[in-house]
Amino acid sequence: MSANAENTAFRAILVSRDDNKKQSVDVVTLNEQDLMPGDVTVEVEATTVNYKDGLAITGKSPVVRHWPMVPGIDLAGTVIRCDSNAFKPGDKVLLNGFGVGEVHWGAYAGKARLASDWLIPLPTGLSAKEAMAVGTAGYTAMLCIMALERHGITPASGPVVVTGANGGVGTVAIAVLSKLGYHVIASTGRPSEEAFLKGLGAAEIIDRKELSEPGRPLGKERWAAGVDAVGSHTLANVLAQTKYGGAVAACGLAQGFDLPSTVMPFILRGVALLGIDSVMAPKPLRIEAWNRIARDLDRTKLASLTSEVGFDDIIKTAEAIVDGKVRGRVVIDMTRA
Ligand code: NDP
């Protein structure tokens, strides 16, 4: 790469805060020299907007822990330079989490400088944009499904409920579970999206109000397992209505971070609550999850749950996702304004 290319300016979104901790978001122009330290520099081809990115840009929750910050927790791109043996220029790579977009400058810039340990090769069979259509949300959905499988859940165990059905985690979970042969019950606050959710593979739709209010410690046994992106009363009710010996993978807090539950599902029905973290998940687990995504996620369904915009729409999309107005996944094509 020539010195000139190194000096080529690129656009970035920068989140800052003033002495009174008032947050502001600006589109700025950066050079490579401005980037944080790391042994690998990547040209960002595609990224996405996750719920967490929405929180970082709007400042609604304290996601950003280093100021100023270039947000963006997911990226796919091409290695420009690598100071270790991990990658070589031209390699296609993928990054999810590891505190990028929270404590280390992230994806919403033409280039990113990162630790090569955080990157994995772009899985065979997935384009940069497809990987970002999946993003952390979809990779987390796969981590949830793998955790249920490790617990012994199979399609023969019974139905699986997916909460936050229209969201990023929910849509990918529905698509993968249905391809694997599960009977999927989708819980949503947007029943108008029934046709979309059924198109993804949901067999039944329930109104999320059935789960979002305070409920009884134990209810009728309705499902063998759950993928929960919502937390709070919803997770408590999902646990209370899980069949004997079943399991629920909990990854999100769209309703709240509280868990107003009792021990009854655990001690009377042997239900397991499986915690899912994508950010610091070890590399072998990540690689396994991404290989499973490449194998078990129907590309036509992925396309049907994905919309695509350019850099200029990142902030608008971040606001919409926090307002619960985004359906499925949004890919940001960084080669487009
Ligand atoms: P989205 O915003 O795309 O989806 C969340 C969905 O939850 C919404 O589409 C909506 O679905 C539902 N929802 C929103 N608000 C409420 C509410 N007040 N009560 C009940 N349901 C609600 O987010 P993602 O799918 O990207 O992420 C989902 C959650 O998972 C987030 O909390 C996120 O922080 C977390 N997460 C955690 C990860 C981890 O590593 N543990 C990684 C990735 C995400 P509908 O309209 O269908 O009801």
Tab-separated table of N, CA and C in Angstrom, residues 102-260:
chain	number	residue	atom	x	y	z
A	102	GLU	N	-17.170	0.097	21.669
A	102	GLU	CA	-17.481	0.434	23.068
A	102	GLU	C	-16.245	1.053	23.743
A	103	VAL	N	-15.106	0.336	23.647
A	103	VAL	CA	-13.863	0.858	24.231
A	103	VAL	C	-12.761	1.038	23.181
A	104	HIS	N	-13.004	0.515	21.977
A	104	HIS	CA	-12.019	0.636	20.885
A	104	HIS	C	-12.773	1.098	19.639
A	105	TRP	N	-12.183	2.028	18.883
A	105	TRP	CA	-12.894	2.573	17.717
A	105	TRP	C	-13.324	1.470	16.759
A	106	GLY	N	-14.582	1.612	16.295
A	106	GLY	CA	-15.214	0.509	15.592
A	106	GLY	C	-15.511	0.712	14.126
A	107	ALA	N	-16.676	0.215	13.728
A	107	ALA	CA	-16.973	-0.056	12.321
A	107	ALA	C	-17.438	1.147	11.509
A	108	TYR	N	-17.915	2.203	12.182
A	108	TYR	CA	-18.522	3.294	11.410
A	108	TYR	C	-17.462	4.272	10.914
A	109	ALA	N	-16.504	3.743	10.157
A	109	ALA	CA	-15.417	4.521	9.573
A	109	ALA	C	-14.920	3.754	8.354
A	110	GLY	N	-14.317	4.486	7.415
A	110	GLY	CA	-13.815	3.821	6.209
A	110	GLY	C	-12.770	2.768	6.515
A	111	LYS	N	-12.015	2.994	7.613
A	111	LYS	CA	-10.985	2.033	8.010
A	111	LYS	C	-11.039	1.806	9.521
A	112	ALA	N	-10.559	0.652	9.943
A	112	ALA	CA	-10.495	0.341	11.372
A	112	ALA	C	-9.146	-0.292	11.674
A	113	ARG	N	-8.547	0.112	12.791
A	113	ARG	CA	-7.318	-0.564	13.225
A	113	ARG	C	-7.646	-1.364	14.481
A	114	LEU	N	-7.308	-2.651	14.442
A	114	LEU	CA	-7.819	-3.604	15.424
A	114	LEU	C	-6.716	-4.558	15.872
A	115	ALA	N	-7.037	-5.389	16.872
A	115	ALA	CA	-6.135	-6.491	17.246
A	115	ALA	C	-6.499	-7.688	16.374
A	116	SER	N	-5.480	-8.320	15.774
A	116	SER	CA	-5.783	-9.429	14.858
A	116	SER	C	-6.473	-10.589	15.587
A	117	ASP	N	-6.261	-10.697	16.900
A	117	ASP	CA	-6.916	-11.746	17.705
A	117	ASP	C	-8.436	-11.651	17.679
A	118	TRP	N	-8.930	-10.449	17.417
A	118	TRP	CA	-10.383	-10.253	17.434
A	118	TRP	C	-11.044	-10.684	16.126
A	119	LEU	N	-10.226	-10.853	15.090
A	119	LEU	CA	-10.794	-11.103	13.756
A	119	LEU	C	-10.871	-12.588	13.459
A	120	ILE	N	-11.874	-12.970	12.689
A	120	ILE	CA	-11.876	-14.321	12.128
A	120	ILE	C	-11.997	-14.185	10.608
A	121	PRO	N	-11.528	-15.199	9.871
A	121	PRO	CA	-11.692	-15.108	8.414
A	121	PRO	C	-13.180	-15.077	8.068
A	122	LEU	N	-13.533	-14.335	7.044
A	122	LEU	CA	-14.918	-14.339	6.579
A	122	LEU	C	-15.288	-15.781	6.209
A	123	PRO	N	-16.371	-16.325	6.801
A	123	PRO	CA	-16.676	-17.738	6.541
A	123	PRO	C	-16.894	-18.010	5.055
A	124	THR	N	-16.417	-19.153	4.614
A	124	THR	CA	-16.576	-19.539	3.211
A	124	THR	C	-18.062	-19.563	2.875
A	125	GLY	N	-18.387	-18.985	1.741
A	125	GLY	CA	-19.784	-19.017	1.294
A	125	GLY	C	-20.597	-17.813	1.724
A	126	LEU	N	-20.005	-16.927	2.555
A	126	LEU	CA	-20.736	-15.715	2.958
A	126	LEU	C	-20.013	-14.491	2.401
A	127	SER	N	-20.757	-13.574	1.792
A	127	SER	CA	-20.158	-12.312	1.353
A	127	SER	C	-20.078	-11.378	2.564
A	128	ALA	N	-19.314	-10.276	2.389
A	128	ALA	CA	-19.201	-9.302	3.487
A	128	ALA	C	-20.590	-8.791	3.877
A	129	LYS	N	-21.413	-8.509	2.869
A	129	LYS	CA	-22.752	-7.976	3.175
A	129	LYS	C	-23.631	-9.030	3.841
A	130	GLU	N	-23.535	-10.280	3.401
A	130	GLU	CA	-24.339	-11.339	4.048
A	130	GLU	C	-23.912	-11.510	5.513
A	131	ALA	N	-22.589	-11.448	5.743
A	131	ALA	CA	-22.111	-11.584	7.127
A	131	ALA	C	-22.653	-10.456	7.990
A	132	MET	N	-22.760	-9.264	7.409
A	132	MET	CA	-23.287	-8.138	8.177
A	132	MET	C	-24.813	-8.188	8.288
A	133	ALA	N	-25.450	-8.835	7.328
A	133	ALA	CA	-26.896	-9.065	7.473
A	133	ALA	C	-27.141	-9.965	8.684
A	134	VAL	N	-26.213	-10.863	8.930
A	134	VAL	CA	-26.289	-11.721	10.126
A	134	VAL	C	-25.842	-10.902	11.348
A	135	GLY	N	-24.625	-10.364	11.295
A	135	GLY	CA	-24.104	-9.488	12.342
A	135	GLY	C	-24.096	-10.126	13.728
A	136	THR	N	-23.806	-9.306	14.722
A	136	THR	CA	-23.796	-9.817	16.097
A	136	THR	C	-25.154	-10.387	16.474
A	137	ALA	N	-26.234	-9.739	16.000
A	137	ALA	CA	-27.573	-10.221	16.366
A	137	ALA	C	-27.769	-11.664	15.895
A	138	GLY	N	-27.431	-11.922	14.634
A	138	GLY	CA	-27.647	-13.264	14.077
A	138	GLY	C	-26.675	-14.285	14.646
A	139	TYR	N	-25.451	-13.838	14.871
A	139	TYR	CA	-24.441	-14.751	15.443
A	139	TYR	C	-24.848	-15.107	16.883
A	140	THR	N	-25.453	-14.132	17.587
A	140	THR	CA	-25.951	-14.405	18.944
A	140	THR	C	-27.128	-15.383	18.890
A	141	ALA	N	-27.990	-15.226	17.896
A	141	ALA	CA	-29.099	-16.180	17.732
A	141	ALA	C	-28.529	-17.591	17.578
A	142	MET	N	-27.448	-17.713	16.787
A	142	MET	CA	-26.851	-19.042	16.593
A	142	MET	C	-26.216	-19.536	17.883
A	143	LEU	N	-25.572	-18.653	18.664
A	143	LEU	CA	-25.014	-19.072	19.960
A	143	LEU	C	-26.131	-19.607	20.861
A	144	CYS	N	-27.298	-18.957	20.811
A	144	CYS	CA	-28.451	-19.418	21.614
A	144	CYS	C	-28.864	-20.827	21.170
A	145	ILE	N	-28.977	-21.024	19.868
A	145	ILE	CA	-29.426	-22.326	19.346
A	145	ILE	C	-28.407	-23.414	19.696
A	146	MET	N	-27.121	-23.085	19.564
A	146	MET	CA	-26.081	-24.070	19.911
A	146	MET	C	-26.139	-24.425	21.398
A	147	ALA	N	-26.440	-23.431	22.241
A	147	ALA	CA	-26.547	-23.705	23.693
A	147	ALA	C	-27.735	-24.638	23.964
A	148	LEU	N	-28.845	-24.415	23.277
A	148	LEU	CA	-30.010	-25.303	23.451
A	148	LEU	C	-29.652	-26.721	22.996
A	149	GLU	N	-28.945	-26.808	21.874
A	149	GLU	CA	-28.536	-28.133	21.375
A	149	GLU	C	-27.622	-28.840	22.381
A	150	ARG	N	-26.676	-28.071	22.952
A	150	ARG	CA	-25.766	-28.687	23.944
A	150	ARG	C	-26.551	-29.211	25.144
A	151	HIS	N	-27.687	-28.586	25.403
A	151	HIS	CA	-28.542	-29.044	26.519
A	151	HIS	C	-29.352	-30.275	26.121
A	152	GLY	N	-29.301	-30.632	24.852
A	152	GLY	CA	-30.011	-31.831	24.403
A	152	GLY	C	-31.338	-31.555	23.719
A	153	ILE	N	-31.638	-30.284	23.482
A	153	ILE	CA	-32.897	-29.944	22.807
A	153	ILE	C	-32.792	-30.325	21.324
A	154	THR	N	-33.842	-30.981	20.827
A	154	THR	CA	-33.922	-31.327	19.403
A	154	THR	C	-35.337	-30.968	18.938
A	155	PRO	N	-35.579	-31.005	17.625
A	155	PRO	CA	-36.946	-30.717	17.159
A	155	PRO	C	-37.976	-31.650	17.803
A	156	ALA	N	-37.557	-32.861	18.169
A	156	ALA	CA	-38.502	-33.807	18.783
A	156	ALA	C	-38.855	-33.410	20.214
A	157	SER	N	-38.071	-32.501	20.829
A	157	SER	CA	-38.350	-32.097	22.220
A	157	SER	C	-39.662	-31.338	22.323
A	158	GLY	N	-40.003	-30.594	21.259
A	158	GLY	CA	-41.226	-29.798	21.287
A	158	GLY	C	-40.978	-28.413	20.728
A	159	PRO	N	-41.995	-27.529	20.793
A	159	PRO	CA	-41.861	-26.199	20.202
A	159	PRO	C	-40.785	-25.343	20.885
A	160	VAL	N	-40.299	-24.349	20.140
A	160	VAL	CA	-39.357	-23.363	20.690
A	160	VAL	C	-39.994	-21.988	20.537
A	161	VAL	N	-40.045	-21.229	21.644
A	161	VAL	CA	-40.575	-19.872	21.559
A	161	VAL	C	-39.405	-18.914	21.311
A	162	VAL	N	-39.629	-17.939	20.415
A	162	VAL	CA	-38.629	-16.907	20.134
A	162	VAL	C	-39.268	-15.564	20.460
A	163	THR	N	-38.690	-14.834	21.423
A	163	THR	CA	-39.247	-13.523	21.778
A	163	THR	C	-38.499	-12.424	21.012
A	164	GLY	N	-39.119	-11.242	20.935
A	164	GLY	CA	-38.522	-10.168	20.129
A	164	GLY	C	-38.427	-10.609	18.687
A	165	ALA	N	-39.506	-11.260	18.218
A	165	ALA	CA	-39.455	-12.007	16.958
A	165	ALA	C	-39.054	-11.168	15.746
A	166	ASN	N	-39.477	-9.896	15.712
A	166	ASN	CA	-39.157	-9.081	14.537
A	166	ASN	C	-37.768	-8.465	14.586
A	167	GLY	N	-37.068	-8.642	15.704
A	167	GLY	CA	-35.749	-8.040	15.832
A	167	GLY	C	-34.671	-8.853	15.137
A	168	GLY	N	-33.421	-8.383	15.276
A	168	GLY	CA	-32.303	-9.054	14.613
A	168	GLY	C	-32.079	-10.459	15.139
A	169	VAL	N	-32.020	-10.612	16.467
A	169	VAL	CA	-31.837	-11.946	17.051
A	169	VAL	C	-33.032	-12.820	16.685
A	170	GLY	N	-34.230	-12.260	16.869
A	170	GLY	CA	-35.449	-13.043	16.663
A	170	GLY	C	-35.602	-13.559	15.245
A	171	THR	N	-35.405	-12.692	14.269
A	171	THR	CA	-35.625	-13.109	12.876
A	171	THR	C	-34.637	-14.206	12.464
A	172	VAL	N	-33.377	-14.034	12.848
A	172	VAL	CA	-32.390	-15.061	12.460
A	172	VAL	C	-32.670	-16.361	13.214
A	173	ALA	N	-33.047	-16.243	14.494
A	173	ALA	CA	-33.366	-17.461	15.266
A	173	ALA	C	-34.517	-18.217	14.600
A	174	ILE	N	-35.550	-17.499	14.192
A	174	ILE	CA	-36.701	-18.163	13.554
A	174	ILE	C	-36.257	-18.868	12.267
A	175	ALA	N	-35.494	-18.141	11.445
A	175	ALA	CA	-35.079	-18.721	10.152
A	175	ALA	C	-34.243	-19.983	10.359
A	176	VAL	N	-33.288	-19.937	11.306
A	176	VAL	CA	-32.415	-21.100	11.509
A	176	VAL	C	-33.198	-22.252	12.144
A	177	LEU	N	-33.959	-21.945	13.207
A	177	LEU	CA	-34.705	-23.015	13.895
A	177	LEU	C	-35.658	-23.724	12.945
A	178	SER	N	-36.324	-22.953	12.094
A	178	SER	CA	-37.289	-23.604	11.190
A	178	SER	C	-36.553	-24.470	10.179
A	179	LYS	N	-35.386	-23.990	9.705
A	179	LYS	CA	-34.616	-24.827	8.757
A	179	LYS	C	-34.161	-26.129	9.425
A	180	LEU	N	-33.895	-26.062	10.733
A	180	LEU	CA	-33.452	-27.267	11.459
A	180	LEU	C	-34.616	-28.194	11.802
A	181	GLY	N	-35.848	-27.744	11.516
A	181	GLY	CA	-37.003	-28.621	11.713
A	181	GLY	C	-37.805	-28.365	12.980
A	182	TYR	N	-37.515	-27.266	13.669
A	182	TYR	CA	-38.262	-26.954	14.894
A	182	TYR	C	-39.622	-26.327	14.575
A	183	HIS	N	-40.572	-26.540	15.487
A	183	HIS	CA	-41.857	-25.840	15.463
A	183	HIS	C	-41.632	-24.538	16.232
A	184	VAL	N	-41.649	-23.404	15.521
A	184	VAL	CA	-41.269	-22.132	16.147
A	184	VAL	C	-42.503	-21.295	16.472
A	185	ILE	N	-42.561	-20.848	17.732
A	185	ILE	CA	-43.624	-19.932	18.165
A	185	ILE	C	-42.982	-18.555	18.305
A	186	ALA	N	-43.451	-17.598	17.499
A	186	ALA	CA	-42.849	-16.267	17.500
A	186	ALA	C	-43.688	-15.334	18.361
A	187	SER	N	-43.041	-14.689	19.338
A	187	SER	CA	-43.735	-13.723	20.198
A	187	SER	C	-43.377	-12.318	19.731
A	188	THR	N	-44.393	-11.534	19.391
A	188	THR	CA	-44.135	-10.214	18.823
A	188	THR	C	-45.157	-9.180	19.277
A	189	GLY	N	-44.697	-7.927	19.306
A	189	GLY	CA	-45.608	-6.814	19.554
A	189	GLY	C	-46.120	-6.245	18.253
A	190	ARG	N	-45.685	-6.827	17.142
A	190	ARG	CA	-46.121	-6.344	15.819
A	190	ARG	C	-46.840	-7.468	15.077
A	191	PRO	N	-48.095	-7.795	15.519
A	191	PRO	CA	-48.814	-8.889	14.862
A	191	PRO	C	-49.076	-8.605	13.378
A	192	SER	N	-48.974	-7.322	12.982
A	192	SER	CA	-49.140	-6.989	11.560
A	192	SER	C	-48.046	-7.645	10.710
A	193	GLU	N	-46.971	-8.082	11.355
A	193	GLU	CA	-45.864	-8.718	10.628
A	193	GLU	C	-46.021	-10.239	10.561
A	194	GLU	N	-47.235	-10.735	10.835
A	194	GLU	CA	-47.451	-12.183	10.861
A	194	GLU	C	-46.978	-12.868	9.570
A	195	ALA	N	-47.346	-12.275	8.429
A	195	ALA	CA	-46.996	-12.929	7.154
A	195	ALA	C	-45.475	-12.995	6.992
A	196	PHE	N	-44.795	-11.922	7.377
A	196	PHE	CA	-43.323	-11.887	7.297
A	196	PHE	C	-42.721	-12.971	8.187
A	197	LEU	N	-43.217	-13.056	9.429
A	197	LEU	CA	-42.654	-14.029	10.380
A	197	LEU	C	-42.940	-15.460	9.931
A	198	LYS	N	-44.129	-15.676	9.378
A	198	LYS	CA	-44.443	-17.029	8.882
A	198	LYS	C	-43.569	-17.347	7.669
A	199	GLY	N	-43.301	-16.332	6.865
A	199	GLY	CA	-42.412	-16.527	5.711
A	199	GLY	C	-41.010	-16.944	6.148
A	200	LEU	N	-40.590	-16.458	7.319
A	200	LEU	CA	-39.275	-16.839	7.836
A	200	LEU	C	-39.276	-18.262	8.382
A	201	GLY	N	-40.477	-18.752	8.722
A	201	GLY	CA	-40.551	-20.125	9.230
A	201	GLY	C	-41.287	-20.281	10.543
A	202	ALA	N	-41.868	-19.174	11.081
A	202	ALA	CA	-42.633	-19.310	12.327
A	202	ALA	C	-43.894	-20.113	12.043
A	203	ALA	N	-44.195	-21.078	12.938
A	203	ALA	CA	-45.408	-21.884	12.756
A	203	ALA	C	-46.598	-21.218	13.439
A	204	GLU	N	-46.322	-20.502	14.530
A	204	GLU	CA	-47.388	-19.819	15.290
A	204	GLU	C	-46.886	-18.445	15.703
A	205	ILE	N	-47.840	-17.490	15.802
A	205	ILE	CA	-47.498	-16.145	16.268
A	205	ILE	C	-48.288	-15.899	17.550
A	206	ILE	N	-47.626	-15.389	18.590
A	206	ILE	CA	-48.376	-14.957	19.768
A	206	ILE	C	-48.071	-13.486	20.043
A	207	ASP	N	-49.047	-12.818	20.677
A	207	ASP	CA	-48.881	-11.398	21.012
A	207	ASP	C	-47.948	-11.305	22.223
A	208	ARG	N	-46.945	-10.441	22.135
A	208	ARG	CA	-45.973	-10.377	23.237
A	208	ARG	C	-46.618	-9.951	24.561
A	209	LYS	N	-47.831	-9.347	24.481
A	209	LYS	CA	-48.530	-8.958	25.725
A	209	LYS	C	-48.815	-10.180	26.597
A	210	GLU	N	-48.959	-11.351	25.952
A	210	GLU	CA	-49.192	-12.585	26.721
A	210	GLU	C	-48.054	-12.870	27.678
A	211	LEU	N	-46.859	-12.332	27.359
A	211	LEU	CA	-45.667	-12.658	28.152
A	211	LEU	C	-45.096	-11.458	28.907
A	212	SER	N	-45.504	-10.247	28.547
A	212	SER	CA	-44.769	-9.082	29.071
A	212	SER	C	-45.290	-8.541	30.402
A	213	GLU	N	-46.411	-9.087	30.897
A	213	GLU	CA	-46.939	-8.613	32.177
A	213	GLU	C	-46.528	-9.580	33.292
A	214	PRO	N	-46.539	-9.118	34.561
A	214	PRO	CA	-46.212	-10.042	35.659
A	214	PRO	C	-47.087	-11.287	35.599
A	215	GLY	N	-46.464	-12.472	35.752
A	215	GLY	CA	-47.218	-13.724	35.614
A	215	GLY	C	-47.059	-14.619	36.839
A	216	ARG	N	-47.592	-15.838	36.718
A	216	ARG	CA	-47.514	-16.781	37.843
A	216	ARG	C	-46.154	-17.496	37.838
A	217	PRO	N	-45.725	-18.008	39.006
A	217	PRO	CA	-44.416	-18.691	39.058
A	217	PRO	C	-44.321	-19.874	38.099
A	218	LEU	N	-45.454	-20.579	37.919
A	218	LEU	CA	-45.493	-21.686	36.953
A	218	LEU	C	-46.781	-21.576	36.153
A	219	GLY	N	-46.679	-21.843	34.869
A	219	GLY	CA	-47.870	-21.822	34.021
A	219	GLY	C	-47.977	-23.125	33.250
A	220	LYS	N	-48.950	-23.164	32.346
A	220	LYS	CA	-49.108	-24.341	31.479
A	220	LYS	C	-47.802	-24.572	30.693
A	221	GLU	N	-47.406	-25.840	30.528
A	221	GLU	CA	-46.158	-26.127	29.801
A	221	GLU	C	-46.408	-25.980	28.296
A	222	ARG	N	-45.849	-24.932	27.700
A	222	ARG	CA	-46.175	-24.624	26.299
A	222	ARG	C	-45.049	-24.927	25.318
A	223	TRP	N	-43.822	-24.838	25.745
A	223	TRP	CA	-42.689	-25.044	24.820
A	223	TRP	C	-41.562	-25.787	25.515
A	224	ALA	N	-40.730	-26.424	24.690
A	224	ALA	CA	-39.590	-27.184	25.231
A	224	ALA	C	-38.387	-26.283	25.433
A	225	ALA	N	-38.382	-25.159	24.714
A	225	ALA	CA	-37.198	-24.295	24.775
A	225	ALA	C	-37.568	-22.886	24.340
A	226	GLY	N	-36.651	-21.968	24.628
A	226	GLY	CA	-36.878	-20.584	24.228
A	226	GLY	C	-35.583	-19.897	23.854
A	227	VAL	N	-35.706	-18.932	22.931
A	227	VAL	CA	-34.615	-17.999	22.636
A	227	VAL	C	-35.172	-16.639	23.027
A	228	ASP	N	-34.611	-16.055	24.092
A	228	ASP	CA	-35.192	-14.823	24.622
A	228	ASP	C	-34.253	-13.634	24.451
A	229	ALA	N	-34.727	-12.624	23.711
A	229	ALA	CA	-33.961	-11.402	23.481
A	229	ALA	C	-34.558	-10.242	24.278
A	230	VAL	N	-35.496	-10.546	25.190
A	230	VAL	CA	-36.328	-9.488	25.771
A	230	VAL	C	-36.121	-9.287	27.280
A	231	GLY	N	-35.826	-10.361	28.023
A	231	GLY	CA	-35.595	-10.226	29.471
A	231	GLY	C	-36.852	-9.898	30.249
A	232	SER	N	-36.657	-9.420	31.482
A	232	SER	CA	-37.729	-8.932	32.360
A	232	SER	C	-38.890	-9.930	32.506
A	233	HIS	N	-40.148	-9.428	32.585
A	233	HIS	CA	-41.301	-10.315	32.790
A	233	HIS	C	-41.415	-11.338	31.662
A	234	THR	N	-40.996	-10.934	30.462
A	234	THR	CA	-41.094	-11.855	29.321
A	234	THR	C	-40.266	-13.115	29.582
A	235	LEU	N	-39.036	-12.930	30.016
A	235	LEU	CA	-38.187	-14.096	30.302
A	235	LEU	C	-38.761	-14.898	31.464
A	236	ALA	N	-39.260	-14.200	32.485
A	236	ALA	CA	-39.851	-14.902	33.635
A	236	ALA	C	-41.019	-15.775	33.169
A	237	ASN	N	-41.875	-15.233	32.302
A	237	ASN	CA	-43.034	-16.004	31.825
A	237	ASN	C	-42.618	-17.128	30.876
A	238	VAL	N	-41.586	-16.881	30.073
A	238	VAL	CA	-41.088	-17.946	29.186
A	238	VAL	C	-40.600	-19.119	30.038
A	239	LEU	N	-39.861	-18.807	31.101
A	239	LEU	CA	-39.366	-19.876	31.997
A	239	LEU	C	-40.534	-20.611	32.652
A	240	ALA	N	-41.536	-19.845	33.095
A	240	ALA	CA	-42.676	-20.432	33.820
A	240	ALA	C	-43.519	-21.334	32.925
A	241	GLN	N	-43.392	-21.171	31.601
A	241	GLN	CA	-44.215	-21.963	30.677
A	241	GLN	C	-43.378	-22.953	29.859
A	242	THR	N	-42.139	-23.186	30.332
A	242	THR	CA	-41.262	-24.158	29.658
A	242	THR	C	-41.522	-25.561	30.229
A	243	LYS	N	-41.562	-26.532	29.312
A	243	LYS	CA	-41.851	-27.925	29.704
A	243	LYS	C	-40.787	-28.499	30.619
A	244	TYR	N	-41.150	-29.566	31.314
A	244	TYR	CA	-40.216	-30.262	32.190
A	244	TYR	C	-38.915	-30.586	31.430
A	245	GLY	N	-37.766	-30.221	32.033
A	245	GLY	CA	-36.466	-30.568	31.439
A	245	GLY	C	-36.034	-29.672	30.290
A	246	GLY	N	-36.823	-28.647	30.016
A	246	GLY	CA	-36.499	-27.766	28.898
A	246	GLY	C	-35.426	-26.739	29.237
A	247	ALA	N	-35.161	-25.851	28.273
A	247	ALA	CA	-34.101	-24.850	28.485
A	247	ALA	C	-34.428	-23.563	27.744
A	248	VAL	N	-33.965	-22.468	28.325
A	248	VAL	CA	-34.175	-21.156	27.703
A	248	VAL	C	-32.822	-20.463	27.590
A	249	ALA	N	-32.489	-20.016	26.390
A	249	ALA	CA	-31.253	-19.263	26.177
A	249	ALA	C	-31.603	-17.780	26.249
A	250	ALA	N	-30.979	-17.078	27.209
A	250	ALA	CA	-31.284	-15.651	27.428
A	250	ALA	C	-30.132	-14.808	26.926
A	251	CYS	N	-30.434	-13.904	25.990
A	251	CYS	CA	-29.354	-13.073	25.463
A	251	CYS	C	-29.657	-11.584	25.499
A	252	GLY	N	-30.893	-11.178	25.791
A	252	GLY	CA	-31.190	-9.760	25.591
A	252	GLY	C	-32.040	-9.128	26.669
A	253	LEU	N	-32.241	-7.833	26.511
A	253	LEU	CA	-32.944	-7.053	27.533
A	253	LEU	C	-33.843	-5.994	26.904
A	254	ALA	N	-34.469	-6.315	25.758
A	254	ALA	CA	-35.273	-5.306	25.056
A	254	ALA	C	-36.419	-4.781	25.934
A	255	GLN	N	-36.965	-5.638	26.808
A	255	GLN	CA	-37.988	-5.140	27.744
A	255	GLN	C	-37.336	-4.580	29.012
A	256	GLY	N	-36.272	-5.226	29.485
A	256	GLY	CA	-35.607	-4.752	30.698
A	256	GLY	C	-34.552	-5.738	31.145
A	257	PHE	N	-33.627	-5.255	32.007
A	257	PHE	CA	-32.557	-6.149	32.454
A	257	PHE	C	-32.923	-6.900	33.726
A	258	ASP	N	-34.123	-6.623	34.260
A	258	ASP	CA	-34.530	-7.339	35.469
A	258	ASP	C	-35.032	-8.736	35.108
A	259	LEU	N	-35.106	-9.586	36.121
A	259	LEU	CA	-35.653	-10.931	35.911
A	259	LEU	C	-36.556	-11.259	37.102
A	260	PRO	N	-37.808	-10.792	37.048
A	260	PRO	CA	-38.714	-10.971	38.179
A	260	PRO	C	-39.330	-12.369	38.180
